[in-house]
Short mmCIF file of C-alpha atoms in Angstrom, two decimals:
data_model
loop_
_atom_site.label_atom_id
_atom_site.label_comp_id
_atom_site.label_asym_id
_atom_site.label_seq_id
_atom_site.Cartn_x
_atom_site.Cartn_y
_atom_site.Cartn_z
CA UNK A 1 144.03 102.54 134.47
CA UNK A 2 142.97 106.14 133.75
CA UNK A 3 146.12 107.43 135.45
CA UNK A 4 148.27 105.19 133.23
CA UNK A 5 146.44 106.30 130.08
CA UNK A 6 146.86 109.99 130.94
CA UNK A 7 150.56 109.48 131.60
CA UNK A 8 150.95 107.65 128.30
CA UNK A 9 149.14 110.39 126.37
CA UNK A 10 151.27 113.04 128.07
CA UNK A 11 154.41 111.22 126.96
CA UNK A 12 153.01 110.80 123.44
CA UNK A 13 152.19 114.52 123.17
CA UNK A 14 155.74 115.36 124.20
CA UNK A 15 157.15 112.93 121.64
CA UNK A 16 154.83 114.31 118.93
CA UNK A 17 155.98 117.85 119.73
CA UNK A 18 159.62 116.78 119.35
CA UNK A 19 158.82 115.18 116.00
CA UNK A 20 156.99 118.31 114.88
CA UNK A 21 160.07 120.34 115.80
CA UNK A 22 162.14 117.99 113.63
CA UNK A 23 159.65 118.53 110.80
CA UNK A 24 159.92 122.32 111.22
CA UNK A 25 163.72 122.03 111.14
CA UNK A 26 163.60 119.88 107.99
CA UNK A 27 161.22 122.29 106.24
CA UNK A 28 163.53 125.20 107.10
CA UNK A 29 166.46 123.27 105.63
CA UNK A 30 164.36 122.63 102.52
CA UNK A 31 163.81 126.38 102.15
CA UNK A 32 167.55 127.01 102.51
CA UNK A 33 168.20 124.27 99.97
CA UNK A 34 165.92 126.04 97.49
CA UNK A 35 168.09 129.16 97.85
CA UNK A 36 171.25 127.13 97.18
CA UNK A 37 169.68 125.40 94.19
CA UNK A 38 168.63 128.76 92.80
CA UNK A 39 172.17 130.13 93.06
CA UNK A 40 173.85 126.99 91.75
CA UNK A 41 171.53 126.80 88.75
CA UNK A 42 172.70 130.23 87.60
CA UNK A 43 169.16 131.58 87.54
CA UNK A 44 170.63 135.07 87.43
CA UNK A 45 173.70 135.69 85.28
CA UNK A 46 175.53 138.98 85.80
CA UNK A 47 172.28 140.61 86.94
CA UNK A 48 170.83 140.19 83.42
CA UNK A 49 167.05 140.21 83.25
CA UNK A 50 165.00 137.69 81.31
CA UNK A 51 162.54 138.90 78.66
CA UNK A 52 159.64 140.71 80.30
CA UNK A 53 161.48 141.15 83.63
CA UNK A 54 163.80 143.74 85.10
CA UNK A 55 166.94 142.37 86.75
CA UNK A 56 165.53 142.89 90.26
CA UNK A 57 162.16 141.36 89.31
CA UNK A 58 163.86 138.32 87.81
CA UNK A 59 165.94 137.77 90.97
CA UNK A 60 162.73 137.70 93.01
CA UNK A 61 160.91 135.57 90.44
CA UNK A 62 163.66 132.97 90.21
CA UNK A 63 163.92 132.68 94.00
CA UNK A 64 160.16 132.15 94.20
CA UNK A 65 160.29 129.48 91.49
CA UNK A 66 163.05 127.66 93.37
CA UNK A 67 160.87 127.62 96.51
CA UNK A 68 157.93 126.34 94.46
CA UNK A 69 160.09 123.62 92.95
CA UNK A 70 161.19 122.26 96.30
CA UNK A 71 157.69 122.59 97.78
CA UNK A 72 156.20 120.65 94.85
CA UNK A 73 158.81 117.91 95.33
CA UNK A 74 157.91 117.54 99.01
CA UNK A 75 154.17 117.78 98.38
CA UNK A 76 154.07 115.04 95.77
CA UNK A 77 156.10 112.73 98.01
CA UNK A 78 153.92 113.38 101.07
CA UNK A 79 150.55 113.62 99.27
CA UNK A 80 150.08 117.23 100.35
CA UNK A 81 149.27 120.54 98.67
CA UNK A 82 152.39 122.29 97.38
CA UNK A 83 151.07 125.75 98.31
CA UNK A 84 150.56 124.55 101.87
CA UNK A 85 154.06 123.09 101.97
CA UNK A 86 155.59 126.32 100.65
CA UNK A 87 153.75 128.35 103.30
CA UNK A 88 154.92 125.93 106.00
CA UNK A 89 158.51 126.25 104.76
CA UNK A 90 158.30 130.00 105.29
CA UNK A 91 156.80 129.54 108.77
CA UNK A 92 159.56 127.10 109.68
CA UNK A 93 162.30 129.50 108.62
CA UNK A 94 160.76 132.28 110.70
CA UNK A 95 160.34 129.99 113.73
CA UNK A 96 164.00 128.91 113.70
CA UNK A 97 165.47 132.31 112.86
CA UNK A 98 163.33 134.63 114.99
CA UNK A 99 161.91 132.42 117.77
CA UNK A 100 164.78 130.19 118.97
CA UNK A 101 163.46 129.89 122.56
CA UNK A 102 160.06 128.78 121.26
CA UNK A 103 161.66 126.26 118.92
CA UNK A 104 163.81 124.92 121.76
CA UNK A 105 160.72 124.39 123.96
CA UNK A 106 158.97 122.64 121.08
CA UNK A 107 161.96 120.38 120.41
CA UNK A 108 162.11 119.48 124.10
CA UNK A 109 158.42 118.57 124.07
CA UNK A 110 157.49 121.22 126.64
CA UNK A 111 155.01 122.95 124.30
CA UNK A 112 153.02 121.83 121.26
CA UNK A 113 153.16 123.12 117.70
CA UNK A 114 149.83 124.89 118.38
CA UNK A 115 151.54 126.83 121.20
CA UNK A 116 154.45 127.67 118.91
CA UNK A 117 152.12 129.00 116.21
CA UNK A 118 150.30 131.23 118.71
CA UNK A 119 153.62 132.67 119.92
CA UNK A 120 154.87 133.09 116.37
CA UNK A 121 151.70 134.71 115.02
CA UNK A 122 151.46 137.28 117.82
CA UNK A 123 155.20 138.04 117.91
CA UNK A 124 155.80 138.39 114.20
CA UNK A 125 155.13 142.16 114.47
CA UNK A 126 158.19 142.64 116.71
CA UNK A 127 161.33 143.68 114.83
CA UNK A 128 163.60 144.67 117.70
CA UNK A 129 165.68 141.63 118.84
CA UNK A 130 165.65 142.73 122.50
CA UNK A 131 161.87 143.20 122.49
CA UNK A 132 161.45 139.82 120.82
CA UNK A 133 163.69 138.17 123.41
CA UNK A 134 161.70 139.68 126.28
CA UNK A 135 158.49 138.62 124.59
CA UNK A 136 159.63 135.01 124.23
CA UNK A 137 160.85 134.77 127.81
CA UNK A 138 157.39 135.68 129.13
CA UNK A 139 155.16 133.89 126.65
CA UNK A 140 157.05 130.58 126.40
CA UNK A 141 156.97 130.23 130.19
CA UNK A 142 153.19 130.70 130.02
CA UNK A 143 152.88 128.20 127.15
CA UNK A 144 154.56 125.51 129.23
CA UNK A 145 151.72 125.77 131.76
CA UNK A 146 148.59 126.70 129.79
CA UNK A 147 146.53 125.79 126.72
CA UNK A 148 147.14 127.66 123.44
CA UNK A 149 143.90 129.67 123.78
CA UNK A 150 145.06 131.18 127.06
CA UNK A 151 148.56 131.77 125.75
CA UNK A 152 147.16 133.80 122.84
CA UNK A 153 145.72 136.40 125.18
CA UNK A 154 149.05 136.95 126.97
CA UNK A 155 150.98 136.79 123.69
CA UNK A 156 148.89 139.56 122.12
CA UNK A 157 149.31 141.73 125.20
CA UNK A 158 153.07 141.20 125.47
CA UNK A 159 153.57 141.78 121.74
CA UNK A 160 151.61 145.02 122.05
CA UNK A 161 153.90 146.20 124.84
CA UNK A 162 156.94 145.55 122.67
CA UNK A 163 155.67 147.45 119.65
CA UNK A 164 157.92 150.40 118.67
CA UNK A 165 154.95 152.39 117.33
CA UNK A 166 152.00 153.64 119.37
CA UNK A 167 148.75 151.66 119.10
CA UNK A 168 146.86 154.92 118.49
CA UNK A 169 149.02 155.64 115.44
CA UNK A 170 148.65 152.11 114.09
CA UNK A 171 144.91 152.11 114.74
CA UNK A 172 144.45 155.39 112.84
CA UNK A 173 146.32 153.94 109.88
CA UNK A 174 144.43 150.65 110.05
CA UNK A 175 141.08 152.47 110.09
CA UNK A 176 141.83 153.66 106.58
CA UNK A 177 141.57 150.02 105.48
CA UNK A 178 138.02 149.50 106.78
CA UNK A 179 135.75 147.98 104.16
CA UNK A 180 132.83 145.67 103.43
CA UNK A 181 132.92 142.89 100.84
CA UNK A 182 130.91 139.93 99.59
CA UNK A 183 132.22 136.44 98.83
CA UNK A 184 129.99 134.07 96.83
CA UNK A 185 129.16 130.70 98.40
CA UNK A 186 127.47 127.56 97.02
CA UNK A 187 123.70 126.91 97.13
CA UNK A 188 122.65 130.48 96.42
CA UNK A 189 124.40 131.92 99.46
CA UNK A 190 127.06 134.60 99.95
CA UNK A 191 129.26 135.78 102.80
CA UNK A 192 129.07 139.44 103.82
CA UNK A 193 132.20 140.49 105.71
CA UNK A 194 133.48 143.75 107.12
CA UNK A 195 136.74 145.06 108.55
CA UNK A 196 135.84 147.55 111.30
CA UNK A 197 137.34 149.09 114.44
CA UNK A 198 137.23 146.44 117.16
CA UNK A 199 134.91 148.42 119.44
CA UNK A 200 132.40 148.82 116.62
CA UNK A 201 132.55 145.16 115.59
CA UNK A 202 132.11 143.87 119.15
CA UNK A 203 129.30 146.37 119.73
CA UNK A 204 127.42 145.29 116.59
CA UNK A 205 127.69 141.62 117.53
CA UNK A 206 126.57 142.27 121.10
CA UNK A 207 123.59 144.39 120.03
CA UNK A 208 122.47 141.69 117.58
CA UNK A 209 122.80 139.09 120.34
CA UNK A 210 120.65 141.14 122.71
CA UNK A 211 118.03 141.63 119.98
CA UNK A 212 118.03 137.90 119.19
CA UNK A 213 117.52 137.01 122.85
CA UNK A 214 114.75 139.60 123.27
CA UNK A 215 112.97 138.31 120.15
CA UNK A 216 113.27 134.70 121.30
CA UNK A 217 111.84 135.60 124.72
CA UNK A 218 108.97 137.56 123.15
CA UNK A 219 108.17 134.69 120.76
CA UNK A 220 108.15 132.18 123.59
CA UNK A 221 105.82 134.39 125.61
CA UNK A 222 103.45 134.88 122.66
CA UNK A 223 103.36 131.17 121.93
CA UNK A 224 102.37 130.32 125.49
CA UNK A 225 99.85 133.10 126.16
CA UNK A 226 98.34 134.44 122.97
CA UNK A 227 97.34 133.83 119.35
CA UNK A 228 99.98 133.41 116.70
CA UNK A 229 101.42 136.59 115.26
CA UNK A 230 100.43 137.52 111.71
CA UNK A 231 102.71 136.38 108.97
CA UNK A 232 105.62 138.74 108.32
CA UNK A 233 106.10 140.56 105.07
CA UNK A 234 109.73 139.46 105.02
CA UNK A 235 111.12 137.01 102.48
CA UNK A 236 110.05 133.33 102.20
CA UNK A 237 112.90 132.02 104.34
CA UNK A 238 111.97 134.45 107.12
CA UNK A 239 108.28 133.49 106.92
CA UNK A 240 109.13 129.80 107.34
CA UNK A 241 111.44 130.53 110.26
CA UNK A 242 108.89 132.73 112.03
CA UNK A 243 106.13 130.19 111.49
CA UNK A 244 108.13 127.34 113.00
CA UNK A 245 109.89 129.65 115.50
CA UNK A 246 112.90 127.34 115.58
CA UNK A 247 115.65 129.75 114.62
CA UNK A 248 118.96 129.51 116.45
CA UNK A 249 120.66 132.58 117.92
CA UNK A 250 123.06 132.61 114.96
CA UNK A 251 120.14 132.56 112.51
CA UNK A 252 118.35 135.33 114.39
CA UNK A 253 121.50 137.47 114.41
CA UNK A 254 121.84 137.00 110.65
CA UNK A 255 118.18 137.86 109.98
CA UNK A 256 118.25 140.91 112.25
CA UNK A 257 121.45 142.18 110.64
CA UNK A 258 119.82 141.85 107.21
CA UNK A 259 116.75 143.81 108.28
CA UNK A 260 118.71 146.52 110.08
CA UNK A 261 120.82 147.15 106.98
CA UNK A 262 118.05 146.85 104.40
CA UNK A 263 115.18 148.49 106.29
CA UNK A 264 117.05 150.83 108.65
CA UNK A 265 115.32 149.31 111.72
CA UNK A 266 114.39 145.78 112.83
CA UNK A 267 110.73 146.30 111.86
CA UNK A 268 109.83 142.68 111.19
CA UNK A 269 111.45 141.42 114.39
CA UNK A 270 110.65 144.25 116.77
CA UNK A 271 108.26 143.99 119.69
CA UNK A 272 105.06 146.10 119.46
CA UNK A 273 106.44 148.76 121.80
CA UNK A 274 109.68 149.15 119.81
CA UNK A 275 112.03 148.03 122.58
CA UNK A 276 114.45 146.19 120.30
CA UNK A 277 115.38 149.32 118.39
CA UNK A 278 116.36 150.96 121.69
CA UNK A 279 118.78 148.22 122.73
CA UNK A 280 122.36 149.44 122.86
CA UNK A 281 125.50 147.35 122.87
CA UNK A 282 127.23 146.28 126.08
CA UNK A 283 130.99 145.93 125.76
CA UNK A 284 133.42 145.32 128.61
CA UNK A 285 136.48 147.57 128.36
CA UNK A 286 139.41 147.37 130.78
CA UNK A 287 141.16 150.74 130.84
CA UNK A 288 144.27 151.48 132.96
CA UNK A 289 143.68 154.81 134.69
CA UNK A 290 146.77 156.41 133.11
CA UNK A 291 145.22 155.77 129.69
CA UNK A 292 142.32 158.05 130.66
CA UNK A 293 144.45 160.95 131.85
CA UNK A 294 145.02 163.67 129.26
CA UNK A 295 148.69 164.57 129.13
CA UNK A 296 149.56 161.40 131.03
CA UNK A 297 151.18 158.24 129.75
CA UNK A 298 149.56 158.49 126.33
CA UNK A 299 151.08 161.86 125.40
CA UNK A 300 154.35 161.12 127.15
CA UNK A 301 154.57 157.92 125.23
CA UNK A 302 153.95 159.76 121.98
CA UNK A 303 156.78 162.24 122.64
CA UNK A 304 159.18 159.47 123.52
CA UNK A 305 158.24 157.48 120.45
CA UNK A 306 159.09 160.43 118.22
CA UNK A 307 162.55 160.81 119.73
CA UNK A 308 163.67 157.20 120.02
CA UNK A 309 161.02 154.56 119.27
CA UNK A 310 163.23 151.61 120.18
CA UNK A 311 164.69 152.60 123.52
CA UNK A 312 163.25 155.75 125.10
CA UNK A 313 159.52 155.01 124.91
CA UNK A 314 157.82 153.81 128.11
CA UNK A 315 155.95 150.53 128.06
CA UNK A 316 152.50 150.80 126.51
CA UNK A 317 149.48 149.70 128.55
CA UNK A 318 146.58 149.47 126.08
CA UNK A 319 142.94 149.16 127.02
CA UNK A 320 141.30 145.84 126.23
CA UNK A 321 137.92 144.77 124.88
CA UNK A 322 136.41 141.78 126.70
CA UNK A 323 139.80 141.21 128.34
CA UNK A 324 141.42 140.02 125.13
CA UNK A 325 141.47 142.58 122.32
CA UNK A 326 143.71 145.70 122.57
CA UNK A 327 142.12 149.01 121.56
CA UNK A 328 143.69 152.42 121.13
CA UNK A 329 143.64 154.96 124.02
CA UNK A 330 141.42 157.48 122.19
CA UNK A 331 138.66 154.89 121.67
CA UNK A 332 139.01 153.81 125.30
CA UNK A 333 138.63 157.38 126.54
CA UNK A 334 135.57 157.98 124.36
CA UNK A 335 133.89 154.78 125.59
CA UNK A 336 134.76 155.61 129.20
CA UNK A 337 133.36 159.12 128.81
CA UNK A 338 130.06 157.80 127.45
CA UNK A 339 129.66 155.14 130.14
CA UNK A 340 126.86 155.74 132.63
CA UNK A 341 128.80 153.92 135.38
CA UNK A 342 132.30 152.62 135.96
CA UNK A 343 133.62 149.66 137.91
CA UNK A 344 136.86 150.70 139.62
CA UNK A 345 139.11 147.65 139.97
CA UNK A 346 141.86 147.56 142.62
CA UNK A 347 144.82 145.37 141.64
CA UNK A 348 147.92 144.27 143.49
CA UNK A 349 150.74 146.69 142.51
CA UNK A 350 153.23 143.83 142.02
CA UNK A 351 151.30 140.83 140.72
CA UNK A 352 148.38 142.63 139.05
CA UNK A 353 145.85 140.27 140.71
CA UNK A 354 142.37 141.77 141.13
CA UNK A 355 141.75 142.46 144.83
CA UNK A 356 138.44 144.35 144.91
CA UNK A 357 136.04 146.64 143.10
CA UNK A 358 134.59 149.82 144.49
CA UNK A 359 131.63 149.69 146.91
CA UNK A 360 132.05 145.97 147.51
CA UNK A 361 128.97 144.34 148.99
CA UNK A 362 127.06 141.10 148.24
CA UNK A 363 124.90 141.19 145.13
CA UNK A 364 125.71 143.22 142.05
CA UNK A 365 129.06 144.41 143.42
CA UNK A 366 130.15 140.80 143.96
CA UNK A 367 129.20 140.05 140.36
CA UNK A 368 131.24 143.05 139.20
CA UNK A 369 134.26 141.92 141.20
CA UNK A 370 134.09 138.38 139.81
CA UNK A 371 133.59 139.67 136.26
CA UNK A 372 136.71 141.82 136.67
CA UNK A 373 138.76 139.02 138.26
CA UNK A 374 137.57 136.02 136.24
CA UNK A 375 137.47 137.28 132.66
CA UNK A 376 137.38 133.70 131.43
CA UNK A 377 136.36 130.26 132.70
CA UNK A 378 138.53 129.22 135.64
CA UNK A 379 138.94 125.57 134.60
CA UNK A 380 142.51 124.89 133.41
CA UNK A 381 142.79 125.38 129.66
CA UNK A 382 139.34 126.90 129.11
CA UNK A 383 139.01 130.37 127.61
CA UNK A 384 135.24 130.99 127.56
CA UNK A 385 134.73 134.72 128.25
CA UNK A 386 133.17 136.19 131.39
CA UNK A 387 129.80 137.12 129.88
CA UNK A 388 129.08 133.42 129.24
CA UNK A 389 130.03 132.12 132.71
CA UNK A 390 128.07 130.83 135.70
CA UNK A 391 129.07 132.28 139.08
CA UNK A 392 129.67 129.13 141.11
CA UNK A 393 130.08 128.63 144.87
CA UNK A 394 133.35 126.70 145.18
CA UNK A 395 132.06 125.29 148.47
CA UNK A 396 128.36 124.67 147.84
CA UNK A 397 125.99 127.21 149.39
CA UNK A 398 123.69 124.31 150.32
CA UNK A 399 126.51 122.91 152.44
CA UNK A 400 127.28 126.21 154.18
CA UNK A 401 129.48 127.90 151.56
CA UNK A 402 129.68 131.66 151.96
CA UNK A 403 128.55 134.10 149.27
CA UNK A 404 131.83 135.99 148.94
CA UNK A 405 134.64 136.44 146.44
CA UNK A 406 136.83 133.90 148.24
CA UNK A 407 134.22 131.21 147.62
CA UNK A 408 133.15 132.10 144.08
CA UNK A 409 134.60 131.53 140.63
CA UNK A 410 133.34 131.96 137.09
CA UNK A 411 132.86 128.65 135.26
CA UNK A 412 131.44 127.92 131.83
CA UNK A 413 128.41 125.62 131.85
CA UNK A 414 130.47 122.61 130.72
CA UNK A 415 132.97 122.88 133.57
CA UNK A 416 130.30 123.95 136.07
CA UNK A 417 128.55 120.64 135.39
CA UNK A 418 131.88 118.78 135.53
CA UNK A 419 132.60 120.20 138.97
CA UNK A 420 129.23 119.18 140.40
CA UNK A 421 128.63 115.86 138.65
CA UNK A 422 132.03 114.20 138.38
CA UNK A 423 134.95 113.33 140.65
CA UNK A 424 136.79 116.52 139.73
CA UNK A 425 137.30 118.62 142.87
CA UNK A 426 138.27 122.28 143.31
CA UNK A 427 139.29 124.46 146.23
CA UNK A 428 140.38 128.09 146.57
CA UNK A 429 143.84 128.71 148.01
CA UNK A 430 143.57 132.51 148.29
CA UNK A 431 143.77 135.57 146.01
CA UNK A 432 141.37 133.90 143.58
CA UNK A 433 143.73 130.96 142.89
CA UNK A 434 141.91 127.68 142.22
CA UNK A 435 143.42 124.24 142.73
CA UNK A 436 141.69 121.54 140.71
CA UNK A 437 142.20 117.84 141.52
CA UNK A 438 141.41 115.30 138.81
CA UNK A 439 139.88 111.85 139.44
CA UNK A 440 143.39 110.36 139.20
CA UNK A 441 144.78 112.76 141.81
CA UNK A 442 146.60 115.15 139.49
CA UNK A 443 146.56 118.74 140.73
CA UNK A 444 146.19 121.70 138.39
CA UNK A 445 146.46 125.29 139.62
CA UNK A 446 144.61 128.06 137.82
CA UNK A 447 145.52 131.68 138.54
CA UNK A 448 143.08 134.50 137.78
CA UNK A 449 144.04 136.33 134.57
CA UNK A 450 145.90 139.59 135.06
CA UNK A 451 144.06 142.61 133.59
CA UNK A 452 145.69 145.11 131.26
CA UNK A 453 147.61 147.02 133.93
CA UNK A 454 151.26 147.73 134.64
CA UNK A 455 152.76 146.21 137.78
CA UNK A 456 155.56 148.03 139.60
CA UNK A 457 157.76 145.02 140.12
CA UNK A 458 158.08 141.26 139.94
CA UNK A 459 158.79 138.45 142.31
CA UNK A 460 157.89 138.41 146.00
CA UNK A 461 158.93 141.94 146.97
CA UNK A 462 156.79 143.48 149.73
CA UNK A 463 154.51 146.38 148.77
CA UNK A 464 155.81 149.91 149.50
CA UNK A 465 153.24 150.62 152.25
#
């Protein structure tokens, strides 16, 4: 019965995707129709401007009004918001015009609209038709096999490789837009937001998380072994939270951030010996070795980009934060230079699969290898990052399973429990590849994610040694 239900849902998802493709096509036609209606209505006569508008401004204004008119017509008929419909019309036009392979896969039911949006959002920065074609060929093939969350990671990486301008140049320009702002919220609340360099933002979040965990551990220890701490001098909300000691990690992060910014140090949440203030952020950065070499690929890439950005520039291989967020080479080199220790990761020169880390031995080195290989949960479709995973024996240690890379995989707690307490089964087929078998007998293969490195070839060619 379960097998039949899964098959039915698979067929329904494919049919829904085809219908969504038809909707995208219809919305694109609606946008084209708005252009025709604008021209036929004689909104612009002999380039003459309307009062208060230049001729060029009126052309743009009248075209926008035509789009609004059609969007409002559709919205009222479908009980939707006209602004949403107008935005969807623009997305549909871009999907059909710039991403034909993606639209074809959606129309055939091989990918969902969520997949298409991921591909479209990441690839919209690519202007060169050849780069866009290469991008689609790689990402659509991935989308036909994986969940949208996993596709996003590959899409961002492939789009980055197709960019005509160096990431370092774009990052320097983007840094000029860094800012902090406040948005009012109901019930006496407000949202404090900031646009920062990725390494800084991830570092802040990680440091707050470590502080929150340290405070929670210290509170639990005090509650079990000593008298209650004196009431804090912080605000009323903080006093209530500290008295009940029931704050979540999110609440602790928010309170610690407030105190760090307002007081300069986490005085009300620190331990007596001041350990919290000494906590530094831990951020995983994957850096291809050529990115670290002065005068290597980074400078060569810059020279090529100046001469012919579209054709002559070698492929970029950016560093990545937490295996998913590209960062510029300068930031990567600074972080690498400040690191007290490195994990050297050996990858296959053709497939990019992680083979080993330096000084491999059981214990911490095994953990480093698995963290490098399994940068996300190894259950099909899951994207939970490595720092939140359990290192699981594929073949249980209690039943004789070896403690080695070929018998370990990183699983999030949800899928770790699923593996041990349901009829889902998993086995390793080599090179870190996991084959999952569902209760109905369906087999799903999960390959370890490829780190941000350049491979020297594709296919099944033998290595040159």
